[in-house]
Amino acid sequence: MFENKERLIRTPRTVLCDNNNIIGSELSLLSLKKNVKKKNLSDKINNSSRNLASSKKNPDSFDYLSNNLPNNSFSPKSIINFRLAKANEIVPNIQNVVSTVSLGIQLDLKRIALKARNAEYNPRRFAAVIMRIRDPKTTALIFSSGKMVITGAKSEEEAKTACKKYTRIIQRLGYGHAKFLDFRIQNIVASCDIRFPIRLESLAHAHNQFCSYEPELFPGLIYRMISPKVVLLIFVSGKLVLTGAKQRKDIYQAFSNIYAVLCLFRKS
């Protein structure tokens, strides 16, 4: 009898003890959840502050532009001015300068091809002698009319030096009356990388009077600028090829004009 009473008395105590344990464990879980929420909130605040700091350091970000413009005036015109200033940091590299010169006399191309070491002539394929020199590394097309076309020079000075060297070679081959006449730069080809991708479809649609874009035939967009008269090949990767200029300043002016346009069609 006494044993049964003790059991009856003890059992609710054990149950109470178990309830206390359950209540304590629930309270500990709630406190853990609160701590986790606080930690997640603090992590989000830290991440947002880091992103804000990085955007302030990034010259292409919206916050950087808005905070660094004079008197905090955030307008499209000021953004374009900023982008033009940034465009000045990217300089197109001259890849090829095409020039022409006249010797003023008629030439016998077979005689030149037989006497010159660095020349080749195949009249069935092309009606000109192809001559090459190493310094500056250029190629000349010599026609029977006395006209020459020189390609491969990296600057205007190199093109003029190469023309003079080819003229001297022709003089040594028995044409002592050959002269250096009407030297002209006919084409300058340059390339550069603006380091961000471009939405070519949107650009072609917005500037359809200047652009032609057929990705099935050619992957680049052809942009024909009116002033200066330069043709640009624009690729989705951000690579540009500028051609058709007769002066170096036209290349730089065309790039400065197109850079502000390309920034509006930047892929996000």
PDB file of C-alpha atoms in Angstrom:
ATOM      1  CA  MET A   1       0.000   0.000   0.000  1.00  0.00           C
ATOM      2  CA  PHE A   2       2.702   2.443   0.960  1.00  0.00           C
ATOM      3  CA  GLU A   3       4.721   1.505  -2.084  1.00  0.00           C
ATOM      4  CA  ASN A   4       1.755   2.190  -4.371  1.00  0.00           C
ATOM      5  CA  LYS A   5       1.183   5.584  -2.708  1.00  0.00           C
ATOM      6  CA  GLU A   6       4.827   6.497  -3.197  1.00  0.00           C
ATOM      7  CA  ARG A   7       4.548   5.543  -6.838  1.00  0.00           C
ATOM      8  CA  LEU A   8       1.383   7.591  -7.165  1.00  0.00           C
ATOM      9  CA  ILE A   9       3.079  10.567  -5.529  1.00  0.00           C
ATOM     10  CA  ARG A  10       6.281  10.229  -7.575  1.00  0.00           C
ATOM     11  CA  THR A  11       4.689   9.870 -10.958  1.00  0.00           C
ATOM     12  CA  PRO A  12       3.248  13.412 -11.193  1.00  0.00           C
ATOM     13  CA  ARG A  13       6.597  14.774  -9.965  1.00  0.00           C
ATOM     14  CA  THR A  14       8.401  13.033 -12.796  1.00  0.00           C
ATOM     15  CA  VAL A  15       5.791  14.311 -15.234  1.00  0.00           C
ATOM     16  CA  LEU A  16       6.224  17.816 -13.849  1.00  0.00           C
ATOM     17  CA  CYS A  17       9.938  17.460 -14.217  1.00  0.00           C
ATOM     18  CA  ASP A  18       9.520  16.308 -17.799  1.00  0.00           C
ATOM     19  CA  ASN A  19       7.197  19.252 -18.522  1.00  0.00           C
ATOM     20  CA  ASN A  20       9.784  21.621 -17.128  1.00  0.00           C
ATOM     21  CA  ASN A  21      12.397  20.083 -19.375  1.00  0.00           C
ATOM     22  CA  ILE A  22      10.108  20.466 -22.377  1.00  0.00           C
ATOM     23  CA  ILE A  23       9.337  24.076 -21.483  1.00  0.00           C
ATOM     24  CA  GLY A  24      13.030  24.780 -20.981  1.00  0.00           C
ATOM     25  CA  SER A  25      13.953  23.231 -24.308  1.00  0.00           C
ATOM     26  CA  GLU A  26      11.253  25.261 -26.071  1.00  0.00           C
ATOM     27  CA  LEU A  27      12.547  28.463 -24.498  1.00  0.00           C
ATOM     28  CA  SER A  28      16.083  27.604 -25.579  1.00  0.00           C
ATOM     29  CA  LEU A  29      14.858  26.984 -29.146  1.00  0.00           C
ATOM     30  CA  LEU A  30      13.105  30.341 -29.189  1.00  0.00           C
ATOM     31  CA  SER A  31      16.224  32.086 -27.959  1.00  0.00           C
ATOM     32  CA  LEU A  32      18.289  30.293 -30.621  1.00  0.00           C
ATOM     33  CA  LYS A  33      15.844  31.405 -33.332  1.00  0.00           C
ATOM     34  CA  LYS A  34      16.049  34.992 -32.115  1.00  0.00           C
ATOM     35  CA  ASN A  35      19.848  34.842 -32.162  1.00  0.00           C
ATOM     36  CA  VAL A  36      19.822  33.416 -35.706  1.00  0.00           C
ATOM     37  CA  LYS A  37      17.440  36.155 -36.877  1.00  0.00           C
ATOM     38  CA  LYS A  38      19.642  38.819 -35.306  1.00  0.00           C
ATOM     39  CA  LYS A  39      22.707  37.296 -36.937  1.00  0.00           C
ATOM     40  CA  ASN A  40      21.041  37.152 -40.354  1.00  0.00           C
ATOM     41  CA  LEU A  41      19.913  40.763 -39.981  1.00  0.00           C
ATOM     42  CA  SER A  42      23.413  41.888 -39.045  1.00  0.00           C
ATOM     43  CA  ASP A  43      24.873  39.945 -42.006  1.00  0.00           C
ATOM     44  CA  LYS A  44      22.423  41.637 -44.374  1.00  0.00           C
ATOM     45  CA  ILE A  45      23.341  45.065 -42.992  1.00  0.00           C
ATOM     46  CA  ASN A  46      27.052  44.299 -43.379  1.00  0.00           C
ATOM     47  CA  ASN A  47      26.567  43.056 -46.944  1.00  0.00           C
ATOM     48  CA  SER A  48      24.545  46.107 -47.920  1.00  0.00           C
ATOM     49  CA  SER A  49      27.190  48.402 -46.458  1.00  0.00           C
ATOM     50  CA  ARG A  50      29.896  46.533 -48.360  1.00  0.00           C
ATOM     51  CA  ASN A  51      27.928  46.787 -51.611  1.00  0.00           C
ATOM     52  CA  LEU A  52      27.414  50.495 -51.009  1.00  0.00           C
ATOM     53  CA  ALA A  53      31.127  50.972 -50.415  1.00  0.00           C
ATOM     54  CA  SER A  54      32.040  49.014 -53.529  1.00  0.00           C
ATOM     55  CA  SER A  55      29.525  50.958 -55.629  1.00  0.00           C
ATOM     56  CA  LYS A  56      31.080  54.193 -54.401  1.00  0.00           C
ATOM     57  CA  LYS A  57      34.457  52.950 -55.576  1.00  0.00           C
ATOM     58  CA  ASN A  58      33.160  51.667 -58.951  1.00  0.00           C
ATOM     59  CA  PRO A  59      33.269  54.468 -61.595  1.00  0.00           C
ATOM     60  CA  ASP A  60      30.480  52.817 -63.607  1.00  0.00           C
ATOM     61  CA  SER A  61      27.952  52.599 -60.778  1.00  0.00           C
ATOM     62  CA  PHE A  62      24.892  54.803 -60.331  1.00  0.00           C
ATOM     63  CA  ASP A  63      25.886  55.816 -56.787  1.00  0.00           C
ATOM     64  CA  TYR A  64      29.375  56.793 -57.850  1.00  0.00           C
ATOM     65  CA  LEU A  65      28.003  59.052 -60.578  1.00  0.00           C
ATOM     66  CA  SER A  66      25.374  60.635 -58.347  1.00  0.00           C
ATOM     67  CA  ASN A  67      27.805  61.286 -55.478  1.00  0.00           C
ATOM     68  CA  ASN A  68      30.739  62.524 -57.547  1.00  0.00           C
ATOM     69  CA  LEU A  69      28.996  64.934 -59.894  1.00  0.00           C
ATOM     70  CA  PRO A  70      29.424  68.654 -59.092  1.00  0.00           C
ATOM     71  CA  ASN A  71      26.801  69.940 -56.624  1.00  0.00           C
ATOM     72  CA  ASN A  72      25.272  66.453 -56.681  1.00  0.00           C
ATOM     73  CA  SER A  73      23.495  67.349 -59.957  1.00  0.00           C
ATOM     74  CA  PHE A  74      22.556  64.002 -61.476  1.00  0.00           C
ATOM     75  CA  SER A  75      21.550  64.777 -65.068  1.00  0.00           C
ATOM     76  CA  PRO A  76      21.981  62.903 -68.379  1.00  0.00           C
ATOM     77  CA  LYS A  77      24.228  65.627 -69.752  1.00  0.00           C
ATOM     78  CA  SER A  78      26.615  65.388 -66.814  1.00  0.00           C
ATOM     79  CA  ILE A  79      26.679  61.583 -67.158  1.00  0.00           C
ATOM     80  CA  ILE A  80      27.614  61.913 -70.833  1.00  0.00           C
ATOM     81  CA  ASN A  81      30.382  64.352 -69.934  1.00  0.00           C
ATOM     82  CA  PHE A  82      31.669  61.881 -67.351  1.00  0.00           C
ATOM     83  CA  ARG A  83      31.588  59.060 -69.901  1.00  0.00           C
ATOM     84  CA  LEU A  84      33.401  61.194 -72.457  1.00  0.00           C
ATOM     85  CA  ALA A  85      36.077  61.869 -69.848  1.00  0.00           C
ATOM     86  CA  LYS A  86      36.339  58.150 -69.273  1.00  0.00           C
ATOM     87  CA  ALA A  87      36.500  57.548 -73.041  1.00  0.00           C
ATOM     88  CA  ASN A  88      39.665  59.622 -73.090  1.00  0.00           C
ATOM     89  CA  GLU A  89      41.316  56.927 -70.974  1.00  0.00           C
ATOM     90  CA  ILE A  90      40.750  54.346 -73.757  1.00  0.00           C
ATOM     91  CA  VAL A  91      42.922  55.109 -76.786  1.00  0.00           C
ATOM     92  CA  PRO A  92      42.311  53.233 -80.066  1.00  0.00           C
ATOM     93  CA  ASN A  93      45.433  51.439 -81.276  1.00  0.00           C
ATOM     94  CA  ILE A  94      46.486  52.070 -84.887  1.00  0.00           C
ATOM     95  CA  GLN A  95      46.727  48.697 -86.640  1.00  0.00           C
ATOM     96  CA  ASN A  96      47.284  49.658 -90.276  1.00  0.00           C
ATOM     97  CA  VAL A  97      48.011  52.776 -92.324  1.00  0.00           C
ATOM     98  CA  VAL A  98      47.409  52.548 -96.085  1.00  0.00           C
ATOM     99  CA  SER A  99      49.196  55.127 -98.214  1.00  0.00           C
ATOM    100  CA  THR A 100      49.796  55.783-101.916  1.00  0.00           C
ATOM    101  CA  VAL A 101      52.610  57.413-103.856  1.00  0.00           C
ATOM    102  CA  SER A 102      53.371  58.053-107.511  1.00  0.00           C
ATOM    103  CA  LEU A 103      56.762  57.496-109.131  1.00  0.00           C
ATOM    104  CA  GLY A 104      55.941  59.582-112.199  1.00  0.00           C
ATOM    105  CA  ILE A 105      57.157  56.994-114.773  1.00  0.00           C
ATOM    106  CA  GLN A 106      55.984  53.783-116.465  1.00  0.00           C
ATOM    107  CA  LEU A 107      57.410  50.557-115.052  1.00  0.00           C
ATOM    108  CA  ASP A 108      58.232  47.128-116.498  1.00  0.00           C
ATOM    109  CA  LEU A 109      56.903  44.807-113.836  1.00  0.00           C
ATOM    110  CA  LYS A 110      58.639  41.668-115.201  1.00  0.00           C
ATOM    111  CA  ARG A 111      61.998  43.389-115.034  1.00  0.00           C
ATOM    112  CA  ILE A 112      61.365  44.508-111.449  1.00  0.00           C
ATOM    113  CA  ALA A 113      60.250  41.013-110.388  1.00  0.00           C
ATOM    114  CA  LEU A 114      63.354  39.387-111.908  1.00  0.00           C
ATOM    115  CA  LYS A 115      65.852  41.840-110.414  1.00  0.00           C
ATOM    116  CA  ALA A 116      64.370  42.372-106.945  1.00  0.00           C
ATOM    117  CA  ARG A 117      64.886  39.743-104.242  1.00  0.00           C
ATOM    118  CA  ASN A 118      61.850  40.493-102.130  1.00  0.00           C
ATOM    119  CA  ALA A 119      59.286  40.692-104.944  1.00  0.00           C
ATOM    120  CA  GLU A 120      56.747  38.377-106.527  1.00  0.00           C
ATOM    121  CA  TYR A 121      54.706  38.815-109.694  1.00  0.00           C
ATOM    122  CA  ASN A 122      51.906  36.651-111.086  1.00  0.00           C
ATOM    123  CA  PRO A 123      49.979  38.611-113.747  1.00  0.00           C
ATOM    124  CA  ARG A 124      47.281  35.930-113.968  1.00  0.00           C
ATOM    125  CA  ARG A 125      46.317  36.478-110.349  1.00  0.00           C
ATOM    126  CA  PHE A 126      47.061  40.180-109.803  1.00  0.00           C
ATOM    127  CA  ALA A 127      48.344  42.896-112.113  1.00  0.00           C
ATOM    128  CA  ALA A 128      50.965  44.278-109.732  1.00  0.00           C
ATOM    129  CA  VAL A 129      54.318  43.373-108.211  1.00  0.00           C
ATOM    130  CA  ILE A 130      54.111  42.522-104.518  1.00  0.00           C
ATOM    131  CA  MET A 131      57.217  43.719-102.677  1.00  0.00           C
ATOM    132  CA  ARG A 132      58.006  43.483 -98.962  1.00  0.00           C
ATOM    133  CA  ILE A 133      60.572  45.013 -96.623  1.00  0.00           C
ATOM    134  CA  ARG A 134      61.310  44.279 -92.961  1.00  0.00           C
ATOM    135  CA  ASP A 135      61.962  47.746 -91.524  1.00  0.00           C
ATOM    136  CA  PRO A 136      59.336  49.089 -91.318  1.00  0.00           C
ATOM    137  CA  LYS A 137      57.430  45.843 -91.848  1.00  0.00           C
ATOM    138  CA  THR A 138      55.256  46.753 -94.817  1.00  0.00           C
ATOM    139  CA  THR A 139      54.028  45.473 -98.174  1.00  0.00           C
ATOM    140  CA  ALA A 140      53.917  47.436-101.441  1.00  0.00           C
ATOM    141  CA  LEU A 141      51.778  46.871-104.510  1.00  0.00           C
ATOM    142  CA  ILE A 142      53.648  48.302-107.509  1.00  0.00           C
ATOM    143  CA  PHE A 143      51.652  48.930-110.701  1.00  0.00           C
ATOM    144  CA  SER A 144      52.945  49.454-114.236  1.00  0.00           C
ATOM    145  CA  SER A 145      51.549  53.016-114.221  1.00  0.00           C
ATOM    146  CA  GLY A 146      54.110  53.976-111.569  1.00  0.00           C
ATOM    147  CA  LYS A 147      51.599  54.060-108.709  1.00  0.00           C
ATOM    148  CA  MET A 148      52.353  52.276-105.424  1.00  0.00           C
ATOM    149  CA  VAL A 149      50.098  51.267-102.552  1.00  0.00           C
ATOM    150  CA  ILE A 150      51.818  50.602 -99.205  1.00  0.00           C
ATOM    151  CA  THR A 151      50.089  48.721 -96.396  1.00  0.00           C
ATOM    152  CA  GLY A 152      51.077  47.400 -92.979  1.00  0.00           C
ATOM    153  CA  ALA A 153      52.540  50.549 -91.421  1.00  0.00           C
ATOM    154  CA  LYS A 154      51.650  51.315 -87.806  1.00  0.00           C
ATOM    155  CA  SER A 155      51.854  55.098 -88.098  1.00  0.00           C
ATOM    156  CA  GLU A 156      51.945  57.891 -90.658  1.00  0.00           C
ATOM    157  CA  GLU A 157      55.696  58.325 -90.200  1.00  0.00           C
ATOM    158  CA  GLU A 158      56.333  54.627 -90.846  1.00  0.00           C
ATOM    159  CA  ALA A 159      54.180  54.789 -93.976  1.00  0.00           C
ATOM    160  CA  LYS A 160      56.142  57.724 -95.362  1.00  0.00           C
ATOM    161  CA  THR A 161      59.488  56.082 -94.517  1.00  0.00           C
ATOM    162  CA  ALA A 162      58.394  52.863 -96.241  1.00  0.00           C
ATOM    163  CA  CYS A 163      57.309  54.754 -99.363  1.00  0.00           C
ATOM    164  CA  LYS A 164      60.713  56.424 -99.594  1.00  0.00           C
ATOM    165  CA  LYS A 165      62.483  53.078 -99.226  1.00  0.00           C
ATOM    166  CA  TYR A 166      60.415  51.464-101.988  1.00  0.00           C
ATOM    167  CA  THR A 167      61.098  54.454-104.236  1.00  0.00           C
ATOM    168  CA  ARG A 168      64.836  54.044-103.604  1.00  0.00           C
ATOM    169  CA  ILE A 169      64.634  50.317-104.442  1.00  0.00           C
ATOM    170  CA  ILE A 170      62.923  51.084-107.760  1.00  0.00           C
ATOM    171  CA  GLN A 171      65.602  53.679-108.545  1.00  0.00           C
ATOM    172  CA  ARG A 172      68.356  51.114-107.935  1.00  0.00           C
ATOM    173  CA  LEU A 173      66.658  48.652-110.299  1.00  0.00           C
ATOM    174  CA  GLY A 174      67.365  50.946-113.256  1.00  0.00           C
ATOM    175  CA  TYR A 175      64.688  53.592-112.930  1.00  0.00           C
ATOM    176  CA  GLY A 176      66.833  56.509-111.870  1.00  0.00           C
ATOM    177  CA  HIS A 177      64.221  59.035-112.973  1.00  0.00           C
ATOM    178  CA  ALA A 178      61.635  57.716-110.502  1.00  0.00           C
ATOM    179  CA  LYS A 179      60.399  60.431-108.162  1.00  0.00           C
ATOM    180  CA  PHE A 180      58.563  60.597-104.854  1.00  0.00           C
ATOM    181  CA  LEU A 181      55.281  62.332-105.784  1.00  0.00           C
ATOM    182  CA  ASP A 182      51.800  62.791-104.320  1.00  0.00           C
ATOM    183  CA  PHE A 183      52.241  60.926-101.049  1.00  0.00           C
ATOM    184  CA  ARG A 184      48.846  60.525 -99.363  1.00  0.00           C
ATOM    185  CA  ILE A 185      47.333  58.629 -96.461  1.00  0.00           C
ATOM    186  CA  GLN A 186      44.296  56.807 -97.845  1.00  0.00           C
ATOM    187  CA  ASN A 187      43.065  54.817 -94.852  1.00  0.00           C
ATOM    188  CA  ILE A 188      43.789  54.366 -91.153  1.00  0.00           C
ATOM    189  CA  VAL A 189      42.556  51.267 -89.326  1.00  0.00           C
ATOM    190  CA  ALA A 190      42.394  51.187 -85.519  1.00  0.00           C
ATOM    191  CA  SER A 191      40.948  48.896 -82.860  1.00  0.00           C
ATOM    192  CA  CYS A 192      40.083  49.106 -79.175  1.00  0.00           C
ATOM    193  CA  ASP A 193      38.172  47.386 -76.373  1.00  0.00           C
ATOM    194  CA  ILE A 194      35.644  49.303 -74.246  1.00  0.00           C
ATOM    195  CA  ARG A 195      35.512  46.416 -71.710  1.00  0.00           C
ATOM    196  CA  PHE A 196      31.751  45.897 -71.454  1.00  0.00           C
ATOM    197  CA  PRO A 197      29.231  43.951 -73.603  1.00  0.00           C
ATOM    198  CA  ILE A 198      26.796  45.747 -75.913  1.00  0.00           C
ATOM    199  CA  ARG A 199      23.166  45.102 -76.914  1.00  0.00           C
ATOM    200  CA  LEU A 200      23.627  45.171 -80.680  1.00  0.00           C
ATOM    201  CA  GLU A 201      19.957  44.508 -81.522  1.00  0.00           C
ATOM    202  CA  SER A 202      18.767  47.535 -79.543  1.00  0.00           C
ATOM    203  CA  LEU A 203      21.532  49.703 -80.996  1.00  0.00           C
ATOM    204  CA  ALA A 204      20.646  48.664 -84.552  1.00  0.00           C
ATOM    205  CA  HIS A 205      16.963  49.400 -83.925  1.00  0.00           C
ATOM    206  CA  ALA A 206      17.586  52.823 -82.365  1.00  0.00           C
ATOM    207  CA  HIS A 207      20.183  53.935 -84.975  1.00  0.00           C
ATOM    208  CA  ASN A 208      18.813  52.131 -88.020  1.00  0.00           C
ATOM    209  CA  GLN A 209      19.706  55.012 -90.370  1.00  0.00           C
ATOM    210  CA  PHE A 210      23.405  54.545 -89.582  1.00  0.00           C
ATOM    211  CA  CYS A 211      23.576  50.819 -88.800  1.00  0.00           C
ATOM    212  CA  SER A 212      23.390  47.538 -90.631  1.00  0.00           C
ATOM    213  CA  TYR A 213      23.287  44.371 -88.532  1.00  0.00           C
ATOM    214  CA  GLU A 214      22.794  40.886 -89.976  1.00  0.00           C
ATOM    215  CA  PRO A 215      24.161  38.334 -87.497  1.00  0.00           C
ATOM    216  CA  GLU A 216      23.505  35.455 -89.932  1.00  0.00           C
ATOM    217  CA  LEU A 217      26.063  36.922 -92.347  1.00  0.00           C
ATOM    218  CA  PHE A 218      28.483  38.805 -90.054  1.00  0.00           C
ATOM    219  CA  PRO A 219      28.619  38.861 -86.226  1.00  0.00           C
ATOM    220  CA  GLY A 220      29.441  42.556 -85.973  1.00  0.00           C
ATOM    221  CA  LEU A 221      27.301  45.657 -86.340  1.00  0.00           C
ATOM    222  CA  ILE A 222      28.418  48.062 -89.090  1.00  0.00           C
ATOM    223  CA  TYR A 223      28.006  51.680 -88.009  1.00  0.00           C
ATOM    224  CA  ARG A 224      28.605  54.334 -90.691  1.00  0.00           C
ATOM    225  CA  MET A 225      29.320  57.641 -88.993  1.00  0.00           C
ATOM    226  CA  ILE A 226      28.738  60.784 -91.050  1.00  0.00           C
ATOM    227  CA  SER A 227      30.968  63.249 -89.216  1.00  0.00           C
ATOM    228  CA  PRO A 228      33.772  62.301 -89.131  1.00  0.00           C
ATOM    229  CA  LYS A 229      33.376  59.927 -92.066  1.00  0.00           C
ATOM    230  CA  VAL A 230      34.421  56.706 -90.338  1.00  0.00           C
ATOM    231  CA  VAL A 231      33.039  53.172 -90.450  1.00  0.00           C
ATOM    232  CA  LEU A 232      32.933  51.214 -87.175  1.00  0.00           C
ATOM    233  CA  LEU A 233      32.602  47.475 -86.673  1.00  0.00           C
ATOM    234  CA  ILE A 234      31.021  46.925 -83.252  1.00  0.00           C
ATOM    235  CA  PHE A 235      30.978  43.470 -81.660  1.00  0.00           C
ATOM    236  CA  VAL A 236      28.865  42.236 -78.758  1.00  0.00           C
ATOM    237  CA  SER A 237      31.983  41.653 -76.636  1.00  0.00           C
ATOM    238  CA  GLY A 238      32.829  45.371 -76.667  1.00  0.00           C
ATOM    239  CA  LYS A 239      35.571  45.169 -79.296  1.00  0.00           C
ATOM    240  CA  LEU A 240      35.606  47.947 -81.915  1.00  0.00           C
ATOM    241  CA  VAL A 241      37.313  48.314 -85.290  1.00  0.00           C
ATOM    242  CA  LEU A 242      37.473  51.801 -86.797  1.00  0.00           C
ATOM    243  CA  THR A 243      38.348  52.253 -90.469  1.00  0.00           C
ATOM    244  CA  GLY A 244      37.994  54.753 -93.285  1.00  0.00           C
ATOM    245  CA  ALA A 245      39.733  57.694 -91.599  1.00  0.00           C
ATOM    246  CA  LYS A 246      42.397  59.671 -93.394  1.00  0.00           C
ATOM    247  CA  GLN A 247      43.700  61.413 -90.271  1.00  0.00           C
ATOM    248  CA  ARG A 248      44.450  60.140 -86.795  1.00  0.00           C
ATOM    249  CA  LYS A 249      42.269  62.790 -85.163  1.00  0.00           C
ATOM    250  CA  ASP A 250      39.235  61.434 -87.057  1.00  0.00           C
ATOM    251  CA  ILE A 251      39.753  58.048 -85.364  1.00  0.00           C
ATOM    252  CA  TYR A 252      39.836  59.638 -81.923  1.00  0.00           C
ATOM    253  CA  GLN A 253      36.837  61.861 -82.628  1.00  0.00           C
ATOM    254  CA  ALA A 254      34.768  58.954 -83.952  1.00  0.00           C
ATOM    255  CA  PHE A 255      35.571  56.864 -80.894  1.00  0.00           C
ATOM    256  CA  SER A 256      34.662  59.714 -78.550  1.00  0.00           C
ATOM    257  CA  ASN A 257      31.310  60.104 -80.357  1.00  0.00           C
ATOM    258  CA  ILE A 258      30.425  56.417 -80.337  1.00  0.00           C
ATOM    259  CA  TYR A 259      31.472  55.769 -76.727  1.00  0.00           C
ATOM    260  CA  ALA A 260      28.647  57.901 -75.301  1.00  0.00           C
ATOM    261  CA  VAL A 261      26.178  56.015 -77.512  1.00  0.00           C
ATOM    262  CA  LEU A 262      27.477  52.573 -76.548  1.00  0.00           C
ATOM    263  CA  CYS A 263      27.183  53.359 -72.839  1.00  0.00           C
ATOM    264  CA  LEU A 264      23.421  53.699 -73.342  1.00  0.00           C
ATOM    265  CA  PHE A 265      23.250  50.185 -74.812  1.00  0.00           C
ATOM    266  CA  ARG A 266      25.423  48.445 -72.256  1.00  0.00           C
ATOM    267  CA  LYS A 267      24.351  44.947 -71.239  1.00  0.00           C
ATOM    268  CA  SER A 268      23.481  44.740 -67.549  1.00  0.00           C
TER     269      SER A 268
END
